[in-house]
Amino acid sequence: VATGLAVTGMGGDVLFIEVNSTDGKPSLQLTGQLGDVMKESAQIALSYVRAHADQLGIDPESLNKTIHVHVPAGAVPKDGPSAGITMVTALVSMATGRKVRAEVGMTGEVTLNGRVLPIGGLKQKLLAAQRNGLTQVFISPRNEADLDDVPAEILDAVTVTPVADVADVVAQALEPVADAARTAA
């Protein structure tokens, strides 16, 4: 499970992305009332993870399963590209067994080659991050100018980390390998 950030009609909110895999033919199953753009983000995320499995420390065979991506609050429609880095992070977490750090949130569109693109609603998303106890949020470097609109008390409570490559988000957002092995023991 990875924590993303979203903007709703009520302002900013956290968005949990759950990923699981089951034996079966390699496929991608999406649930949670996802709109077309968000479905495309999930497909891009999986394509990126498959193409960069070695770099991400993933056994490619672990991705040859039915992969299920669910975004809870299934009755609430969701759309937009900004959960791309959250989906990549959740997929890598599932494939490596490394948990996502609970205090971390993220928002950014991701490309097939892993670039993190800017998103809208950063102020509302950071307010939601602070309200929900997140202490670090990853964003696109191209959103740095939007930080001028964010109240100082939010920036004091939440460390905002601009990251241009989604592999860097994964490296910082997941528990270290030693911790994952210790947790599993």
XYZ file of N, CA and C in Angstrom:
555
model
N 0.847 -1.174 0.000
C 0.000 0.000 0.000
C 0.892 1.237 0.000
N 0.629 2.154 -0.911
C 1.354 3.425 -0.965
C 0.338 4.552 -0.857
N 0.762 5.672 -0.290
C -0.126 6.804 -0.056
C 0.118 7.894 -1.092
N -0.925 8.164 -1.868
C -0.880 9.248 -2.823
C -1.706 10.408 -2.306
N -1.696 11.480 -3.059
C -2.454 12.671 -2.683
C -3.354 13.064 -3.839
N -4.559 13.499 -3.502
C -5.557 13.814 -4.528
C -6.262 15.118 -4.185
N -6.923 15.674 -5.169
C -7.793 16.825 -4.962
C -9.201 16.378 -5.317
N -10.123 16.604 -4.386
C -11.524 16.272 -4.606
C -12.321 17.569 -4.585
N -13.625 17.456 -4.732
C -14.484 18.630 -4.639
C -14.449 19.258 -3.252
N -13.974 18.497 -2.268
C -13.892 18.975 -0.888
C -12.488 19.455 -0.530
N -11.559 19.488 -1.475
C -10.183 19.894 -1.195
C -9.233 18.728 -1.374
N -8.106 18.772 -0.665
C -7.107 17.712 -0.776
C -7.471 16.515 0.073
N -6.958 15.359 -0.313
C -7.204 14.134 0.442
C -6.073 13.147 0.159
N -5.919 12.167 1.046
C -4.976 11.084 0.786
C -5.692 10.003 -0.016
N -4.913 9.282 -0.776
C -5.446 8.245 -1.655
C -4.539 7.032 -1.493
N -5.092 5.934 -1.036
C -4.284 4.736 -0.837
C -4.345 3.875 -2.082
N -3.186 3.419 -2.521
C -3.086 2.531 -3.680
C -2.635 1.170 -3.156
N -3.492 0.163 -3.314
C -3.186 -1.196 -2.882
C -2.847 -2.039 -4.097
N -1.815 -2.867 -3.967
C -1.425 -3.757 -5.063
C -1.206 -5.155 -4.498
N -1.711 -6.140 -5.224
C -1.536 -7.533 -4.850
C -1.355 -8.334 -6.136
N -0.820 -9.530 -6.011
C -0.696 -10.381 -7.191
C -1.189 -11.776 -6.844
N -1.722 -12.433 -7.862
C -2.171 -13.808 -7.698
C -1.680 -14.615 -8.892
N -1.573 -15.923 -8.698
C -1.189 -16.766 -9.816
C -2.263 -16.668 -10.892
N -1.836 -16.736 -12.093
C -2.750 -16.619 -13.229
C -1.999 -16.017 -14.388
N -2.700 -15.854 -15.483
C -2.025 -15.301 -16.655
C -1.645 -13.849 -16.377
N -0.498 -13.416 -16.913
C -0.074 -12.030 -16.683
C -1.140 -11.053 -17.177
N -1.667 -10.282 -16.239
C -2.676 -9.292 -16.597
C -2.733 -8.230 -15.516
N -3.466 -7.178 -15.792
C -3.635 -6.073 -14.854
C -5.116 -5.912 -14.580
N -5.492 -6.025 -13.316
C -6.880 -5.858 -12.902
C -6.953 -4.559 -12.099
N -7.905 -3.688 -12.441
C -8.035 -2.385 -11.792
C -9.420 -2.251 -11.178
N -9.474 -1.854 -9.909
C -10.755 -1.636 -9.248
C -10.704 -0.368 -8.410
N -11.880 0.165 -8.105
C -11.992 1.364 -7.292
C -12.613 2.532 -8.044
N -13.395 2.240 -9.076
C -14.029 3.271 -9.912
C -13.018 4.246 -10.485
N -12.028 3.700 -11.200
C -10.987 4.522 -11.801
C -11.423 5.017 -13.171
N -11.157 6.297 -13.420
C -11.436 6.868 -14.733
C -10.368 6.457 -15.735
N -10.594 6.791 -17.004
C -9.691 6.371 -18.073
C -8.251 6.820 -17.870
N -8.042 8.071 -17.441
C -6.680 8.580 -17.269
C -5.972 7.827 -16.138
N -6.690 7.533 -15.058
C -6.084 6.811 -13.951
C -5.792 5.357 -14.347
N -6.649 4.763 -15.155
C -6.383 3.409 -15.666
C -5.114 3.407 -16.511
N -4.956 4.436 -17.339
C -3.746 4.540 -18.152
C -2.519 4.710 -17.267
N -2.641 5.455 -16.175
C -1.522 5.625 -15.241
C -1.089 4.280 -14.671
N -2.050 3.424 -14.350
C -1.730 2.098 -13.809
C -1.016 1.252 -14.862
N -1.463 1.332 -16.112
C -0.818 0.575 -17.183
C 0.607 1.073 -17.416
N 0.786 2.398 -17.383
C 2.123 2.983 -17.542
C 3.018 2.545 -16.387
N 2.490 2.586 -15.169
C 3.268 2.199 -13.984
C 3.748 0.757 -14.107
N 2.852 -0.148 -14.493
C 3.238 -1.552 -14.621
C 4.252 -1.738 -15.751
N 4.061 -1.049 -16.864
C 5.024 -1.137 -17.975
C 6.392 -0.640 -17.530
N 6.426 0.459 -16.786
C 7.694 0.989 -16.285
C 8.368 -0.036 -15.365
N 7.611 -0.591 -14.427
C 8.181 -1.537 -13.467
C 8.697 -2.782 -14.189
N 7.946 -3.283 -15.156
C 8.405 -4.463 -15.915
C 9.686 -4.144 -16.688
N 9.745 -2.982 -17.304
C 10.906 -2.608 -18.119
C 12.144 -2.329 -17.271
N 11.956 -1.953 -16.021
C 13.079 -1.583 -15.150
C 13.220 -2.523 -13.951
N 12.716 -3.744 -14.082
C 12.711 -4.693 -12.962
C 14.109 -4.888 -12.382
N 15.111 -5.094 -13.228
C 16.471 -5.323 -12.726
C 16.958 -4.132 -11.906
N 16.789 -2.940 -12.447
C 17.221 -1.714 -11.761
C 16.504 -1.559 -10.414
N 15.251 -2.015 -10.325
C 14.446 -1.845 -9.114
C 14.593 -3.014 -8.135
N 15.422 -3.989 -8.481
C 15.645 -5.131 -7.591
C 14.498 -6.125 -7.583
N 13.837 -6.256 -8.725
C 12.665 -7.136 -8.836
C 12.991 -8.341 -9.705
N 12.572 -9.514 -9.248
C 12.635 -10.712 -10.073
C 11.528 -10.564 -11.120
N 11.886 -10.437 -12.408
C 10.861 -10.230 -13.444
C 9.752 -11.280 -13.419
N 10.081 -12.490 -12.963
C 9.087 -13.557 -12.900
C 7.947 -13.212 -11.932
N 8.244 -12.391 -10.912
C 7.213 -12.016 -9.937
C 6.127 -11.136 -10.558
N 6.404 -10.592 -11.739
C 5.426 -9.742 -12.420
C 4.616 -10.514 -13.443
N 4.949 -11.785 -13.650
C 4.209 -12.619 -14.604
C 3.024 -13.282 -13.912
N 2.190 -12.476 -13.323
C 1.014 -12.923 -12.580
C -0.136 -11.973 -12.884
N -1.277 -12.268 -12.289
C -2.369 -11.312 -12.341
C -2.089 -10.268 -11.265
N -1.921 -9.028 -11.680
C -1.615 -7.948 -10.745
C -2.872 -7.109 -10.580
N -3.274 -6.958 -9.323
C -4.509 -6.244 -8.992
C -4.151 -4.925 -8.315
N -4.596 -3.826 -8.910
C -4.423 -2.490 -8.326
C -5.801 -2.016 -7.897
N -5.932 -1.699 -6.607
C -7.204 -1.225 -6.068
C -6.998 0.114 -5.367
N -7.937 1.023 -5.580
C -7.928 2.314 -4.893
C -9.195 2.364 -4.044
N -9.042 2.156 -2.714
C -10.218 2.108 -1.840
C -11.096 3.350 -1.907
N -12.232 3.224 -1.248
C -13.374 4.117 -1.395
C -13.935 3.818 -2.780
N -14.247 2.542 -2.989
C -14.679 2.051 -4.287
C -15.917 2.717 -4.837
N -16.719 3.330 -3.973
C -17.934 3.995 -4.431
C -17.652 5.405 -4.956
N -16.422 5.887 -4.753
C -16.068 7.252 -5.161
C -15.276 7.210 -6.463
N -15.785 7.835 -7.531
C -15.035 7.864 -8.790
C -13.721 8.633 -8.626
N -12.659 8.141 -9.290
C -11.350 8.771 -9.217
C -10.760 8.847 -10.614
N -10.048 9.940 -10.898
C -9.395 10.051 -12.190
C -8.229 11.025 -12.095
N -7.420 11.040 -13.144
C -6.272 11.924 -13.210
C -4.975 11.142 -13.200
N -3.886 11.795 -13.650
C -2.599 11.109 -13.795
C -1.691 11.196 -12.568
N -2.067 11.952 -11.541
C -1.109 12.265 -10.478
C -0.794 11.105 -9.537
N -1.489 9.989 -9.653
C -1.169 8.823 -8.818
C -0.119 7.928 -9.466
N 0.448 8.336 -10.585
C 1.431 7.508 -11.293
C 2.589 7.067 -10.421
N 3.230 8.006 -9.695
C 4.379 7.597 -8.879
C 3.941 6.747 -7.696
N 2.717 6.955 -7.225
C 2.210 6.141 -6.123
C 1.985 4.713 -6.600
N 1.483 4.557 -7.809
C 1.255 3.221 -8.369
C 2.576 2.493 -8.588
N 3.585 3.183 -9.126
C 4.895 2.558 -9.313
C 5.433 2.097 -7.960
N 5.356 2.955 -6.958
C 5.885 2.626 -5.632
C 5.161 1.421 -5.034
N 3.836 1.383 -5.155
C 3.064 0.247 -4.625
C 3.408 -1.043 -5.373
N 3.586 -0.964 -6.683
C 3.954 -2.143 -7.471
C 5.317 -2.678 -7.056
N 6.291 -1.791 -6.880
C 7.628 -2.227 -6.473
C 7.585 -2.806 -5.064
N 6.798 -2.205 -4.187
C 6.640 -2.726 -2.829
C 6.113 -4.157 -2.872
N 5.076 -4.376 -3.671
C 4.491 -5.713 -3.791
C 5.519 -6.707 -4.349
N 6.248 -6.313 -5.370
C 7.164 -7.226 -6.050
C 8.425 -7.526 -5.242
N 8.818 -6.615 -4.353
C 10.048 -6.805 -3.573
C 9.775 -7.227 -2.136
N 8.544 -7.053 -1.673
C 8.226 -7.340 -0.283
C 8.668 -6.249 0.678
N 9.159 -5.137 0.146
C 9.572 -4.003 0.981
C 8.372 -3.093 1.204
N 8.068 -2.793 2.455
C 6.929 -1.937 2.772
C 7.227 -0.483 2.440
N 6.169 0.252 2.108
C 6.284 1.694 1.900
C 6.280 2.349 3.277
N 7.176 3.285 3.483
C 7.233 4.003 4.758
C 5.896 4.718 4.998
N 5.332 4.525 6.182
C 3.982 5.012 6.495
C 3.874 6.529 6.508
N 4.965 7.233 6.768
C 4.911 8.695 6.875
C 5.102 9.412 5.538
N 5.197 8.623 4.456
C 5.512 9.175 3.138
C 4.278 9.234 2.246
N 4.118 10.365 1.554
C 3.098 10.521 0.526
C 3.754 10.987 -0.755
N 3.009 10.954 -1.849
C 3.599 11.350 -3.127
C 2.515 11.736 -4.120
N 2.900 12.559 -5.076
C 1.991 12.939 -6.147
C 2.813 13.324 -7.367
N 2.452 12.761 -8.506
C 3.158 13.069 -9.744
C 2.788 12.085 -10.829
N 2.659 12.588 -12.015
C 2.450 11.724 -13.179
C 3.787 11.086 -13.519
N 3.763 9.876 -14.032
C 5.006 9.204 -14.407
C 4.939 8.819 -15.885
N 6.099 8.907 -16.542
C 6.175 8.523 -17.950
C 6.705 7.098 -18.052
N 6.656 6.539 -19.246
C 7.149 5.182 -19.464
C 8.633 5.031 -19.136
N 9.396 6.130 -19.243
C 10.818 6.024 -18.897
C 11.120 6.576 -17.507
N 10.068 6.799 -16.687
C 10.265 7.104 -15.282
C 10.377 8.560 -14.885
N 10.195 9.467 -15.832
C 10.236 10.880 -15.448
C 8.992 11.223 -14.635
N 9.161 12.064 -13.618
C 8.043 12.503 -12.787
C 7.591 13.867 -13.297
N 6.335 13.921 -13.755
C 5.777 15.141 -14.349
C 4.927 15.892 -13.317
N 4.759 17.207 -13.529
C 4.011 18.024 -12.567
C 2.516 17.713 -12.550
N 1.905 18.108 -11.448
C 0.478 17.868 -11.227
C -0.164 19.178 -10.773
N -1.481 19.187 -10.654
C -2.195 20.355 -10.150
C -2.598 20.152 -8.702
N -3.022 21.253 -8.071
C -3.574 21.182 -6.722
C -2.566 20.894 -5.630
N -1.319 21.309 -5.806
C -0.285 20.962 -4.830
C -0.603 21.513 -3.437
N -1.070 22.735 -3.349
C -1.370 23.319 -2.036
C -2.395 22.464 -1.284
N -3.493 22.091 -1.942
C -4.533 21.278 -1.310
C -3.991 19.905 -0.914
N -3.134 19.335 -1.760
C -2.566 18.019 -1.486
C -1.636 18.065 -0.277
N -0.831 19.115 -0.161
C 0.074 19.227 0.983
C -0.696 19.501 2.274
N -1.786 20.240 2.189
C -2.641 20.440 3.363
C -3.183 19.085 3.831
N -3.617 18.258 2.892
C -4.130 16.928 3.233
C -3.023 16.054 3.818
N -1.818 16.158 3.266
C -0.686 15.370 3.781
C -0.428 15.720 5.244
N -0.383 17.006 5.547
C -0.127 17.451 6.921
C -1.267 17.031 7.842
N -2.494 17.181 7.388
C -3.679 16.825 8.177
C -3.696 15.325 8.497
N -3.134 14.508 7.607
C -3.137 13.051 7.786
C -1.834 12.518 8.378
N -0.981 13.394 8.873
C 0.216 12.966 9.585
C 1.400 12.558 8.732
N 1.360 12.851 7.436
C 2.518 12.545 6.589
C 3.613 13.579 6.867
N 4.845 13.147 6.860
C 5.944 14.077 7.145
C 6.873 14.281 5.956
N 6.706 13.486 4.903
C 7.498 13.669 3.688
C 6.611 13.423 2.479
N 6.726 14.317 1.495
C 5.952 14.195 0.257
C 6.895 14.388 -0.926
N 6.816 13.458 -1.878
C 7.590 13.557 -3.108
C 6.749 14.222 -4.186
N 7.373 15.158 -4.914
C 6.700 15.876 -5.997
C 7.657 15.979 -7.190
N 7.142 16.452 -8.303
C 7.969 16.743 -9.472
C 8.737 18.042 -9.230
N 9.983 18.118 -9.682
C 10.718 19.388 -9.573
C 9.990 20.539 -10.264
N 9.181 20.206 -11.270
C 8.453 21.248 -11.995
C 7.296 21.808 -11.182
N 7.010 21.249 -10.005
C 5.994 21.801 -9.108
C 6.596 22.682 -8.016
N 7.923 22.829 -7.999
C 8.558 23.608 -6.925
C 8.038 25.032 -6.847
N 7.753 25.656 -7.982
C 7.249 27.034 -7.970
C 5.906 27.130 -7.246
N 5.125 26.042 -7.245
C 3.823 26.034 -6.577
C 3.952 26.078 -5.057
N 5.141 25.792 -4.530
C 5.338 25.809 -3.076
C 5.195 27.218 -2.499
N 5.331 28.250 -3.364
C 5.163 29.639 -2.904
C 3.765 29.879 -2.356
N 2.772 29.109 -2.836
C 1.377 29.279 -2.409
C 1.038 28.483 -1.148
N 1.980 27.680 -0.649
C 1.709 26.800 0.486
C 2.071 27.527 1.785
N 1.158 27.543 2.769
C 1.451 28.209 4.041
C 2.721 27.656 4.707
N 3.471 28.547 5.347
C 4.744 28.189 5.977
C 4.575 27.083 7.015
N 3.468 27.086 7.767
C 3.305 26.064 8.809
C 3.168 24.668 8.208
N 2.656 24.580 6.989
C 2.567 23.284 6.304
C 3.967 22.852 5.874
N 4.735 23.788 5.309
C 6.086 23.461 4.861
C 7.011 23.159 6.039
N 6.694 23.688 7.222
C 7.471 23.356 8.423
C 7.171 21.929 8.887
N 5.939 21.466 8.652
C 5.512 20.147 9.137
C 5.785 19.027 8.138
N 5.858 19.366 6.849
C 6.005 18.362 5.793
C 7.261 18.668 4.979
N 8.156 17.707 4.901
C 9.338 17.852 4.060
C 8.925 17.530 2.628
N 9.066 18.503 1.743
C 8.706 18.313 0.338
C 9.988 18.024 -0.438
N 10.003 16.876 -1.105
C 11.199 16.414 -1.800
C 10.932 16.331 -3.300
N 11.500 17.270 -4.080
C 11.355 17.179 -5.535
C 12.232 16.050 -6.086
N 11.642 15.194 -6.916
C 12.365 14.056 -7.477
C 11.973 13.925 -8.954
N 12.984 13.929 -9.826
C 12.723 13.895 -11.266
C 12.538 12.490 -11.818
N 13.096 11.471 -11.123
C 13.044 10.096 -11.610
C 12.319 9.231 -10.578
N 11.310 8.492 -11.029
C 10.503 7.689 -10.102
C 11.330 6.629 -9.380
N 12.431 6.165 -9.954
C 13.287 5.192 -9.264
C 13.854 5.790 -7.984
N 14.116 7.093 -7.975
C 14.598 7.771 -6.765
C 13.507 7.847 -5.708
N 12.242 8.020 -6.137
C 11.118 8.002 -5.194
C 11.054 6.636 -4.528
N 11.109 5.577 -5.331
C 11.042 4.209 -4.815
C 12.174 3.965 -3.819
N 13.383 4.380 -4.168
C 14.544 4.154 -3.301
C 14.368 4.821 -1.938
N 13.727 5.974 -1.899
C 13.567 6.711 -0.642
C 12.276 6.372 0.093
N 11.256 5.949 -0.633
C 9.939 5.725 -0.019
C 9.793 4.339 0.597
N 10.549 3.353 0.100
C 10.440 1.996 0.630
C 11.397 1.804 1.799
N 11.002 0.908 2.717
C 11.908 0.553 3.803
C 13.165 -0.047 3.206
N 14.302 0.168 3.854
C 15.539 -0.443 3.343
C 15.422 -1.962 3.286
N 16.210 -2.565 2.433
C 16.163 -4.011 2.229
C 16.370 -4.755 3.542
N 17.314 -4.337 4.365
C 17.569 -5.020 5.637
C 16.349 -4.984 6.535
N 15.641 -3.849 6.573
C 14.434 -3.739 7.387
C 13.342 -4.670 6.876
N 13.217 -4.794 5.565
C 12.191 -5.660 4.985
C 12.481 -7.115 5.368
N 13.746 -7.500 5.348
C 14.104 -8.876 5.710
C 13.862 -9.125 7.191
N 14.168 -8.129 8.016
C 13.971 -8.277 9.456
C 12.482 -8.372 9.783
N 11.635 -7.559 9.109
C 10.190 -7.570 9.330
C 9.611 -8.926 8.939
N 10.120 -9.520 7.871
C 9.593 -10.793 7.391
C 10.003 -11.960 8.298
N 11.092 -11.790 9.033
C 11.606 -12.886 9.868
C 10.758 -13.125 11.098
